[in-house]
CSV table of C-alpha atoms and ligand atoms in Angstrom, one decimal:
chain,number,residue,atom,x,y,z
B,1,UNK,CA,6.3,5.9,-31.3
B,2,UNK,CA,6.5,3.1,-28.7
B,3,UNK,CA,6.7,4.1,-25.0
B,4,UNK,CA,9.0,2.1,-22.7
B,5,UNK,CA,8.7,2.7,-19.0
B,6,UNK,CA,11.1,1.2,-16.4
B,7,UNK,CA,9.4,0.4,-12.9
B,8,UNK,CA,12.3,0.1,-10.4
B,9,UNK,CA,9.9,-0.8,-7.4
B,10,UNK,CA,11.8,-0.7,-4.1
B,11,UNK,CA,15.3,-0.8,-5.8
B,12,UNK,CA,18.0,2.0,-6.3
B,13,UNK,CA,18.6,4.8,-3.6
B,14,UNK,CA,19.8,8.1,-5.1
B,15,UNK,CA,23.4,6.9,-5.6
B,16,UNK,CA,22.5,3.7,-7.6
B,17,UNK,CA,20.1,5.8,-9.5
B,18,UNK,CA,22.8,8.3,-10.8
B,19,UNK,CA,25.1,5.2,-11.6
B,20,UNK,CA,22.2,3.8,-13.6
B,21,UNK,CA,21.9,7.1,-15.8
B,22,UNK,CA,25.8,7.1,-16.1
B,23,UNK,CA,25.5,3.7,-18.1
B,24,UNK,CA,21.9,4.0,-19.8
B,25,UNK,CA,21.6,4.9,-23.5
B,26,UNK,CA,18.5,4.8,-25.5
B,27,UNK,CA,18.2,5.2,-29.3
B,28,UNK,CA,16.0,8.1,-31.0
B,29,UNK,CA,12.6,6.9,-32.0
B,30,UNK,CA,11.4,5.6,-28.5
B,31,UNK,CA,9.8,7.5,-25.6
B,32,UNK,CA,11.5,6.4,-22.5
B,33,UNK,CA,10.1,6.9,-18.8
B,34,UNK,CA,11.6,5.7,-15.6
B,35,UNK,CA,9.9,5.3,-12.3
B,36,UNK,CA,12.4,5.3,-9.3
B,37,UNK,CA,11.3,5.0,-5.6
B,38,UNK,CA,10.2,8.4,-4.0
B,39,UNK,CA,13.5,9.1,-2.4
B,40,UNK,CA,15.4,8.9,-5.7
B,41,UNK,CA,13.0,11.1,-7.8
B,42,UNK,CA,14.8,14.2,-6.9
B,43,UNK,CA,18.3,12.6,-8.2
B,44,UNK,CA,16.6,11.3,-11.3
B,45,UNK,CA,14.7,14.5,-12.5
B,46,UNK,CA,18.2,16.0,-13.1
B,47,UNK,CA,18.8,13.6,-15.9
B,48,UNK,CA,17.4,13.7,-19.6
B,49,UNK,CA,14.5,11.3,-19.1
B,50,UNK,CA,11.0,11.9,-18.1
B,51,UNK,CA,10.5,10.7,-14.5
B,52,UNK,CA,7.4,9.2,-13.0
B,53,UNK,CA,6.7,8.3,-9.4
B,54,UNK,CA,5.4,4.8,-8.6
B,55,UNK,CA,2.3,5.9,-6.6
B,56,UNK,CA,0.5,9.2,-5.7
B,57,UNK,CA,-2.4,10.2,-3.2
B,58,UNK,CA,-5.4,11.7,-4.2
B,59,UNK,CA,-5.7,14.5,-1.4
B,60,UNK,CA,-3.8,17.8,-1.9
B,61,UNK,CA,-2.4,17.4,1.6
B,62,UNK,CA,-3.3,16.0,4.8
B,63,UNK,CA,-3.0,13.3,7.6
B,64,UNK,CA,-1.9,10.4,5.2
B,65,UNK,CA,1.3,9.1,6.8
B,66,UNK,CA,3.7,7.5,4.2
B,67,UNK,CA,1.6,9.1,1.0
B,68,UNK,CA,2.9,11.8,-1.3
B,69,UNK,CA,0.6,14.4,-3.1
B,70,UNK,CA,0.7,15.1,-6.6
B,71,UNK,CA,1.6,18.7,-6.3
B,72,UNK,CA,4.7,17.7,-4.1
B,73,UNK,CA,5.8,15.6,-7.3
B,74,UNK,CA,5.3,18.5,-9.6
B,75,UNK,CA,7.2,20.8,-7.3
B,76,UNK,CA,10.4,18.6,-7.7
B,77,UNK,CA,10.1,18.1,-11.4
B,78,UNK,CA,8.5,14.7,-11.8
B,79,UNK,CA,6.4,14.3,-14.9
B,80,UNK,CA,4.0,11.5,-14.2
B,81,UNK,CA,3.1,8.6,-11.9
B,82,UNK,CA,2.1,4.8,-12.1
B,83,UNK,CA,-1.2,4.0,-10.3
B,84,UNK,CA,-2.9,0.8,-9.6
B,85,UNK,CA,0.3,-1.5,-10.1
B,86,UNK,CA,-0.6,-5.0,-9.0
B,87,UNK,CA,1.8,-5.0,-6.2
B,88,UNK,CA,-0.2,-1.9,-4.6
B,89,UNK,CA,-3.5,-4.0,-5.4
B,90,UNK,CA,-2.1,-7.1,-3.9
B,91,UNK,CA,-0.2,-6.0,-0.8
B,92,UNK,CA,-1.5,-2.5,-0.1
B,93,UNK,CA,-5.3,-2.5,-0.3
B,94,UNK,CA,-5.5,-0.7,-3.5
B,95,UNK,CA,-8.8,-1.0,-5.1
B,96,UNK,CA,-10.4,0.2,-8.4
B,97,UNK,CA,-12.0,3.1,-6.4
B,98,UNK,CA,-8.6,4.3,-4.9
B,99,UNK,CA,-6.8,3.7,-8.4
B,100,UNK,CA,-9.4,6.1,-10.0
B,101,UNK,CA,-9.1,8.6,-7.3
B,102,UNK,CA,-5.1,8.7,-7.6
B,103,UNK,CA,-5.3,8.7,-11.4
B,104,UNK,CA,-7.8,11.8,-11.4
B,105,UNK,CA,-5.6,13.8,-8.8
B,106,UNK,CA,-2.5,13.1,-10.8
B,107,UNK,CA,-4.1,14.2,-14.0
B,108,UNK,CA,-5.5,17.3,-12.3
B,109,UNK,CA,-2.2,18.4,-11.1
B,110,UNK,CA,-0.8,18.2,-14.7
B,111,UNK,CA,1.0,14.8,-14.2
B,112,UNK,CA,0.9,12.0,-16.8
B,113,UNK,CA,-0.5,8.5,-15.6
B,114,UNK,CA,0.1,5.1,-16.4
B,115,UNK,CA,-2.7,3.1,-15.0
B,116,UNK,CA,-2.0,-0.6,-14.5
B,117,UNK,CA,-4.6,-3.3,-15.0
B,118,UNK,CA,-4.4,-7.2,-15.2
B,119,UNK,CA,-5.9,-10.3,-14.1
B,120,UNK,CA,-4.5,-12.9,-11.7
B,121,UNK,CA,-3.8,-16.4,-12.6
B,122,UNK,CA,-6.9,-17.8,-10.7
B,123,UNK,CA,-9.1,-15.1,-12.5
B,124,UNK,CA,-7.7,-16.1,-15.9
B,125,UNK,CA,-7.9,-19.9,-15.1
B,126,UNK,CA,-11.6,-19.3,-14.1
B,127,UNK,CA,-12.3,-17.6,-17.4
B,128,UNK,CA,-12.7,-14.2,-15.9
B,129,UNK,CA,-10.0,-12.2,-17.7
B,130,UNK,CA,-12.4,-10.2,-19.8
B,131,UNK,CA,-14.8,-9.4,-16.9
B,132,UNK,CA,-11.8,-8.3,-14.7
B,133,UNK,CA,-10.3,-6.0,-17.4
B,134,UNK,CA,-13.8,-4.5,-18.1
B,135,UNK,CA,-14.2,-3.9,-14.4
B,136,UNK,CA,-10.7,-2.3,-13.9
B,137,UNK,CA,-10.9,-0.3,-17.1
B,138,UNK,CA,-14.3,1.2,-16.5
B,139,UNK,CA,-13.0,3.4,-13.7
B,140,UNK,CA,-9.9,4.8,-15.3
B,141,UNK,CA,-10.3,8.4,-16.5
B,142,UNK,CA,-10.1,9.2,-20.2
B,143,UNK,CA,-7.4,11.8,-20.7
B,144,UNK,CA,-4.8,12.5,-23.3
B,145,UNK,CA,-2.1,12.4,-20.6
B,146,UNK,CA,-3.1,8.8,-19.5
B,147,UNK,CA,-1.7,5.6,-20.7
B,148,UNK,CA,-2.8,2.0,-19.7
B,149,UNK,CA,-0.5,-0.7,-18.9
B,150,UNK,CA,-1.8,-4.4,-19.2
B,151,UNK,CA,0.0,-6.5,-16.7
B,152,UNK,CA,-1.3,-10.0,-16.2
B,153,UNK,CA,-0.4,-10.4,-12.4
B,154,UNK,CA,0.8,-14.0,-13.1
B,155,UNK,CA,3.5,-12.6,-15.4
B,156,UNK,CA,5.0,-9.9,-13.2
B,157,UNK,CA,8.4,-10.9,-11.7
B,158,UNK,CA,7.6,-14.6,-12.5
B,159,UNK,CA,9.5,-15.1,-15.7
B,160,UNK,CA,6.2,-16.0,-17.2
B,161,UNK,CA,5.3,-13.9,-20.2
B,162,UNK,CA,1.9,-13.6,-22.0
B,163,UNK,CA,2.4,-15.0,-25.5
B,164,UNK,CA,2.3,-12.2,-28.1
B,165,UNK,CA,-1.2,-13.5,-29.0
B,166,UNK,CA,-2.6,-13.5,-25.6
B,167,UNK,CA,-1.2,-10.1,-24.9
B,168,UNK,CA,-2.6,-8.7,-28.2
B,169,UNK,CA,-6.0,-10.1,-27.4
B,170,UNK,CA,-6.3,-8.4,-24.0
B,171,UNK,CA,-4.9,-5.2,-25.7
B,172,UNK,CA,-7.4,-5.1,-28.4
B,173,UNK,CA,-10.2,-5.6,-25.6
B,174,UNK,CA,-8.7,-2.6,-23.6
B,175,UNK,CA,-8.6,-0.5,-26.6
B,176,UNK,CA,-12.1,-1.3,-27.4
B,177,UNK,CA,-13.2,0.0,-24.0
B,178,UNK,CA,-10.7,3.0,-23.4
B,179,UNK,CA,-9.1,4.9,-26.4
B,180,UNK,CA,-5.5,5.2,-25.3
B,181,UNK,CA,-2.3,3.7,-25.6
B,182,UNK,CA,-1.8,0.4,-24.0
B,183,UNK,CA,1.5,-0.9,-22.7
B,184,UNK,CA,2.3,-4.6,-21.9
B,185,UNK,CA,4.0,-5.6,-18.7
B,186,UNK,CA,5.1,-8.8,-17.3
B,187,UNK,CA,8.7,-10.3,-17.6
B,188,UNK,CA,9.6,-8.2,-20.6
B,189,UNK,CA,13.1,-8.8,-21.4
B,190,UNK,CA,15.5,-8.0,-24.2
B,191,UNK,CA,14.7,-11.4,-25.8
B,192,UNK,CA,11.0,-11.1,-25.9
B,193,UNK,CA,10.4,-7.3,-26.2
B,194,UNK,CA,10.7,-7.0,-29.9
B,195,UNK,CA,8.0,-9.8,-30.8
B,196,UNK,CA,5.6,-8.2,-28.0
B,197,UNK,CA,5.9,-4.8,-29.3
B,198,UNK,CA,5.4,-6.0,-32.9
B,199,UNK,CA,1.7,-6.7,-32.0
B,200,UNK,CA,-0.5,-4.1,-33.6
B,201,UNK,CA,-2.3,-3.0,-30.2
B,202,UNK,CA,0.9,-3.1,-28.1
B,203,UNK,CA,2.2,0.4,-27.9
B,204,UNK,CA,5.1,-0.2,-25.7
B,205,UNK,CA,6.2,-1.9,-22.5
B,206,UNK,CA,6.3,-1.4,-18.7
B,207,UNK,CA,9.3,-3.1,-17.4
B,208,UNK,CA,10.1,-4.2,-14.0
B,209,UNK,CA,13.1,-6.4,-13.2
B,210,UNK,CA,14.8,-6.0,-16.5
B,211,UNK,CA,14.8,-2.1,-16.2
B,212,UNK,CA,17.1,-2.1,-13.3
B,213,UNK,CA,20.2,-3.0,-15.3
B,214,UNK,CA,21.0,-0.2,-17.9
B,215,UNK,CA,22.3,-2.6,-20.5
B,216,UNK,CA,19.1,-4.7,-20.6
B,217,UNK,CA,16.9,-1.7,-20.3
B,218,UNK,CA,18.9,0.0,-23.1
B,219,UNK,CA,18.2,-3.3,-25.2
B,220,UNK,CA,14.6,-3.2,-24.6
B,221,UNK,CA,14.4,0.4,-25.6
B,222,UNK,CA,16.3,-0.4,-28.9
B,223,UNK,CA,13.8,-3.2,-29.6
B,224,UNK,CA,11.0,-0.8,-29.4
B,225,UNK,CA,12.3,1.2,-32.3
N,1,PEP,C1,6.4,-4.3,-13.3
N,1,PEP,O1,6.8,-4.3,-12.1
N,1,PEP,O2,5.5,-3.6,-13.7
N,1,PEP,C2,6.7,-5.7,-14.1
N,1,PEP,C3,6.1,-5.8,-15.3
N,1,PEP,O3,7.7,-6.3,-13.5
N,1,PEP,P1,8.5,-7.6,-14.3
N,1,PEP,O4,9.0,-7.0,-15.7
N,1,PEP,O5,9.7,-7.6,-13.4
N,1,PEP,O6,7.7,-8.6,-14.4
């Protein structure tokens, strides 16, 4: 069964979160996860879908202003978390080391993890894609509750999508390094979702912009079946 996860980034407070769930429908035969911002998690966990946070800290508690601990997420019914999203790597100083620490703490607390990897445009143009993926994947813990998302940074929020063949090639490499499910992310839309998810090593999708609208996210979920 494919897994389709929606990353809402910094969109939708609790009121808009509830409005989304009023309109959202998904067919049987697809696993669906939604990742609202921290303040909307509690509203979302009352709904029927597994809810993941977008980030988590590695410490159990402490002087880490603005961060949230794994046990706090578990306490309110959150089932998992993203780690290492490229926007965290680009804008908030996330490194391979902190990605690994966040993933380990989340898994230890019983959360599922979607760990994001992917090369930048400059890295792809310099022929460094394989090296970057090898380096990023090497630190990701092996665990049955962990899924990897391959998100080429140049395809996130840009409207540029990796061709199904490019994505397949990267997924095959990642799977040869880490035995887990691998989702594709980067401008996935209702129009391209079925072709991407038809590739043998693409086990689902991590969807940003197109997950904000219940109709388009529903269409992507249907394309996964
Ligand atoms: C994402 O935020 O993980 C993502 C893939 O965004 P988008 O679908 O908007 O490119």
